Short mmCIF file of C-alpha atoms in Angstrom, two decimals:
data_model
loop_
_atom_site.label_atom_id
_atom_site.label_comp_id
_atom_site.label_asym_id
_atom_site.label_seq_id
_atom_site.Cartn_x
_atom_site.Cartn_y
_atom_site.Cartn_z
CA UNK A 5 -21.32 -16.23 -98.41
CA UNK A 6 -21.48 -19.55 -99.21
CA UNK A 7 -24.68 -21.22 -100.59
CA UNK A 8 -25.73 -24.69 -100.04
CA UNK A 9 -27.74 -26.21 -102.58
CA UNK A 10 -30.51 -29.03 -101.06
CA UNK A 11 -31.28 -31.94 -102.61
CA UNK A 12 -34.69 -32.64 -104.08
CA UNK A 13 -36.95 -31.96 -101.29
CA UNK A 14 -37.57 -35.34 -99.35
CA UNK A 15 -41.41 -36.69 -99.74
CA UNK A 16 -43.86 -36.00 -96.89
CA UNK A 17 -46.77 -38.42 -98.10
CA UNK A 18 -47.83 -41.29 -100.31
CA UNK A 19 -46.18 -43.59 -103.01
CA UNK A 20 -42.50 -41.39 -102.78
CA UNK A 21 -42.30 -41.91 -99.15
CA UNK A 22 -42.59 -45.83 -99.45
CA UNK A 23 -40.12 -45.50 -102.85
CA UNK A 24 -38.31 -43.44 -100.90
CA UNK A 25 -38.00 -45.89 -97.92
CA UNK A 26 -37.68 -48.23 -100.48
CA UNK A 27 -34.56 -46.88 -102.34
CA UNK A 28 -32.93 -47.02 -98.99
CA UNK A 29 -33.43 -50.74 -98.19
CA UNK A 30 -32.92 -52.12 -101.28
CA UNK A 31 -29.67 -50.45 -101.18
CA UNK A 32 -29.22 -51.59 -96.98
CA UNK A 33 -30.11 -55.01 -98.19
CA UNK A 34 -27.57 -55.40 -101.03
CA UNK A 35 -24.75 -54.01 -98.90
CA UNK A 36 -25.30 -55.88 -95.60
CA UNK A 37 -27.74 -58.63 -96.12
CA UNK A 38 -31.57 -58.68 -95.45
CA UNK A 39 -31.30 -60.08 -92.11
CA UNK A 40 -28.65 -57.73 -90.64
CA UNK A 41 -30.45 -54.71 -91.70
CA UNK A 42 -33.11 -53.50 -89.04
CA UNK A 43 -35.64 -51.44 -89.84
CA UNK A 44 -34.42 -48.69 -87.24
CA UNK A 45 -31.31 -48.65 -89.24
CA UNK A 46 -33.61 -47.92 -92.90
CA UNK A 47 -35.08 -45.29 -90.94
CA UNK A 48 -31.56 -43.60 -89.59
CA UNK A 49 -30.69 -43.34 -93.46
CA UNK A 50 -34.25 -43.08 -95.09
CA UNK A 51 -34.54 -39.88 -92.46
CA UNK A 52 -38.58 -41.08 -91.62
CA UNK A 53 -40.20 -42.14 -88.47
CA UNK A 54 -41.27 -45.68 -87.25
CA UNK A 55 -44.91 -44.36 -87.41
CA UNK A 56 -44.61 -43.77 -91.52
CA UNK A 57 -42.43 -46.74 -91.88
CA UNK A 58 -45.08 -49.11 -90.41
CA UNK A 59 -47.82 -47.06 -91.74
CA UNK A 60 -46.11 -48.21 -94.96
CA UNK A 61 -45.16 -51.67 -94.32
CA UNK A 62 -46.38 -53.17 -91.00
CA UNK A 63 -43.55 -55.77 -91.03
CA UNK A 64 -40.06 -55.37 -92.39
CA UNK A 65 -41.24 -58.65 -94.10
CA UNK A 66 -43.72 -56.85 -96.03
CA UNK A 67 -40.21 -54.41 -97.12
CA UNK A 68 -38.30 -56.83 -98.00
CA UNK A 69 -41.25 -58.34 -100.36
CA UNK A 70 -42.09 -55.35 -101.66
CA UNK A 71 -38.05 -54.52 -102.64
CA UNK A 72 -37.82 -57.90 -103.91
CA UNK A 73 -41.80 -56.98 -106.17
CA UNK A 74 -39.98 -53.87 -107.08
CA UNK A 75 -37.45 -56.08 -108.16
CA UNK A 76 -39.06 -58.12 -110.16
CA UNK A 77 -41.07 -55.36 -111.87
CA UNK A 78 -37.77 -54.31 -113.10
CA UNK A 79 -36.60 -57.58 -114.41
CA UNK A 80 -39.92 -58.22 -116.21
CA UNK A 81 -39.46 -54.90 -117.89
CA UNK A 82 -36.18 -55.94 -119.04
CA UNK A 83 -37.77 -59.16 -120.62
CA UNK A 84 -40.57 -57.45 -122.21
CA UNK A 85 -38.37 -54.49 -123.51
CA UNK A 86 -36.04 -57.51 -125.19
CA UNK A 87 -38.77 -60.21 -126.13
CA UNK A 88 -39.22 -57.88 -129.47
CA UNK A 89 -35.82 -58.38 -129.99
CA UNK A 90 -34.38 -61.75 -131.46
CA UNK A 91 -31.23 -61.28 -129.29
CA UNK A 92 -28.49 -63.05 -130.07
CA UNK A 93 -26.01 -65.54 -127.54
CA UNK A 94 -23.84 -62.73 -126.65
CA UNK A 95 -27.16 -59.87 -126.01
CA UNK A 96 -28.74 -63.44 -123.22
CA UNK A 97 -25.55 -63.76 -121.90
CA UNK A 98 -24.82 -60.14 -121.13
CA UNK A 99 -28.76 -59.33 -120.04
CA UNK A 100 -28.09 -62.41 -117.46
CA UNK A 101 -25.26 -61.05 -116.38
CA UNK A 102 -26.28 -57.60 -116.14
CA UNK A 103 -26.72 -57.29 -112.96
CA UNK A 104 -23.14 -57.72 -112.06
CA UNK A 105 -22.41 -54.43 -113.40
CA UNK A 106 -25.14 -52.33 -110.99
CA UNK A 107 -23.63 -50.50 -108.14
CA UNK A 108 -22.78 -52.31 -104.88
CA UNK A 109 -23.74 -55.81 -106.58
CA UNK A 110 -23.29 -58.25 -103.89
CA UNK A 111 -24.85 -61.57 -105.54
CA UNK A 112 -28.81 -62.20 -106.78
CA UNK A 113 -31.08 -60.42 -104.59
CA UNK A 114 -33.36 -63.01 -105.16
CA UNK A 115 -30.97 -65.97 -104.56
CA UNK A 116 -29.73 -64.05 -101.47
CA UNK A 117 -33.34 -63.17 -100.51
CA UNK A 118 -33.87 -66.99 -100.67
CA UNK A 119 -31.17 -68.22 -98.77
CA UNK A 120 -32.14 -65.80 -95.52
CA UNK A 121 -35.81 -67.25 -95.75
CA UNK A 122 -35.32 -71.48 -96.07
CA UNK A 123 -39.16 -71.76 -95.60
CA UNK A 124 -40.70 -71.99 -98.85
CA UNK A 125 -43.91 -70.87 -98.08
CA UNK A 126 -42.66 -67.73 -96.60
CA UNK A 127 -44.08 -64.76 -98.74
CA UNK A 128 -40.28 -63.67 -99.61
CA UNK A 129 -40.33 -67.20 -101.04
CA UNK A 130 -43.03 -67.03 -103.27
CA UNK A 131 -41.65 -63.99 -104.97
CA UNK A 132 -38.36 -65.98 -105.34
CA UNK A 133 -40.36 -68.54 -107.06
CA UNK A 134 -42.21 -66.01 -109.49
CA UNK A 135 -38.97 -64.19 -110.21
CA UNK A 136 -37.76 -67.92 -110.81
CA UNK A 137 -40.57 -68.84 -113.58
CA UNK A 138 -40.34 -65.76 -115.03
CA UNK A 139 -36.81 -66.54 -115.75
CA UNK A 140 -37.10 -69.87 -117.06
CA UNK A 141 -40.41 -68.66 -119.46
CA UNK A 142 -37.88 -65.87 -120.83
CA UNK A 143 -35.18 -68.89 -121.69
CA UNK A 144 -37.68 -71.39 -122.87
CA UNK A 145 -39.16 -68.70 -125.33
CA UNK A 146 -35.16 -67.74 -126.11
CA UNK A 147 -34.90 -71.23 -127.24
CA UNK A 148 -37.85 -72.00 -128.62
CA UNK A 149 -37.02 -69.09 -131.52
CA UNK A 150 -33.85 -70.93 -131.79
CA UNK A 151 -35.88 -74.19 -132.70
CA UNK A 152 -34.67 -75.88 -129.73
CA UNK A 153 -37.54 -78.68 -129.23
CA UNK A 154 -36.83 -80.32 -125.30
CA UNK A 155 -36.31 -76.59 -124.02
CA UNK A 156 -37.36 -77.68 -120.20
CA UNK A 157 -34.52 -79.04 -119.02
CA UNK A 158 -32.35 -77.27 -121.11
CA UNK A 159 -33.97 -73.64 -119.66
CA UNK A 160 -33.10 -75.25 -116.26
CA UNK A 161 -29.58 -75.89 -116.94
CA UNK A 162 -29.15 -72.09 -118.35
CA UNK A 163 -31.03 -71.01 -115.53
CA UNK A 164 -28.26 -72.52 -113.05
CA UNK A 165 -25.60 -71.80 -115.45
CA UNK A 166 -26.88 -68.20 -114.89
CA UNK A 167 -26.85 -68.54 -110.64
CA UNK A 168 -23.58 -69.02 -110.75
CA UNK A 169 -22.26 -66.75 -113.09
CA UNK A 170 -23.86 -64.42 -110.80
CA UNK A 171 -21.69 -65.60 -108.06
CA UNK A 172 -18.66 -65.85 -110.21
CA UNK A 173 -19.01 -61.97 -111.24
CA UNK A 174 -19.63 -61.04 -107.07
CA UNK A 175 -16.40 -63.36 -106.20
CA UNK A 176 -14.18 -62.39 -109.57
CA UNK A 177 -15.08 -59.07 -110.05
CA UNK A 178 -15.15 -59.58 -114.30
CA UNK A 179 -18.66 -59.28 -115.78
CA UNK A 180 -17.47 -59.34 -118.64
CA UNK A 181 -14.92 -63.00 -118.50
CA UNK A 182 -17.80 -64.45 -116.69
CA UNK A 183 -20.35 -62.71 -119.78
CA UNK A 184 -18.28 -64.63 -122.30
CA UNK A 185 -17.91 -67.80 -120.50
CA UNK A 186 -21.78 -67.90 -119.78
CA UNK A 187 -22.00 -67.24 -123.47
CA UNK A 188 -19.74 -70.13 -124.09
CA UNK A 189 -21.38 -72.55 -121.98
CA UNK A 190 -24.95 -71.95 -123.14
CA UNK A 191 -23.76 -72.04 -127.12
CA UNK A 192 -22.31 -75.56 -126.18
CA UNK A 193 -25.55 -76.40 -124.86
CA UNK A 194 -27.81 -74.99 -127.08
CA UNK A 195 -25.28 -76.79 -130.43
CA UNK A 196 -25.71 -80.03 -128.50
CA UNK A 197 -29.51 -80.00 -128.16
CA UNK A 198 -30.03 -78.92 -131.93
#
């Protein structure tokens, strides 16, 4: 007789159902866009009812802001975990890149998130924008330990170098080519602002 071993028991209540719904659409959303994933279709996978999904989020609006919060949670962690560090040109390059090398990467959430939702008062929008000026504090401070005095524009510049080396991993499929020439572009940058 053959046994079959269950997974971990699915939750019935509380914070692991909405992780748990969660898990599902940020994993929907990365493989077929925001906008082409219902929330009928997070439900089919997540195995939960309309009742707990709303009960959860009343909107799939308030999902997809809550994926992209979970997100960012994730990404400050990442910052804070490293901001002990001094990290070196090669350590930014790769943490920027980083997420090229997750599972199913299909570009930025946050720059995809951005371009389904043009208004930029929409509350997707505003987490965009915090996910945004989180990034460019993380830079600035980068450069301000490397002395670095005019840091604004120069964080903006890395921060767009960064977009599209994001895009450039999704469309090349080389995190690490696109790593190295990220590393090379922002060590020209940096030399020529010092």
């Amino acid at each position: 007789m053959t046994t079959v071993t269950a997974g971990p028991p699915r939750p019935v209540r509380g914070s692991g159902v909405r992780d748990a719904i969660l898990d599902v659409a940020a994993a929907q959303f990365a493989e077929h866009g925001i906008r082409a994933v219902s929330a009928d279709r997070i439900l089919a996978e997540a195995g939960f009812s309309k009742v707990t999904f709303y009960r959860h989020f009343p909107t799939k609006d308030d999902a997809v802001v809550a994926y992209l919060e979970r997100e960012l949670a994730r990404v400050r962690a990442v910052i804070e975990a490293s901001a002990a560090d001094d990290i070196d040109l090669g350590a930014l390059s790769a943490a920027l890149t980083e997420e090229m090398c997750r599972p199913h990467f299909r570009g930025c959430p946050f720059i995809n998130a951005a371009a389904e939702y043009p208004d930029p008062e929409h509350p997707v929008r505003r987490v965009v924008a915090d996910f945004r000026a989180l990034m460019l504090g993380a830079i600035d401070a980068w450069l301000e330990r490397r002395g670095v005095r005019e840091r604004a524009a120069l964080a903006e510049q890395i921060m767009m170098l960064r977009d599209g080396a994001l895009v450039a991993g999704y469309l090349d499929h080389d995190p690490d080519g696109v790593a190295r020439a990220l590393a090379g572009a922002i060590g020209a940058l940096v030399e020529d602002a010092s």
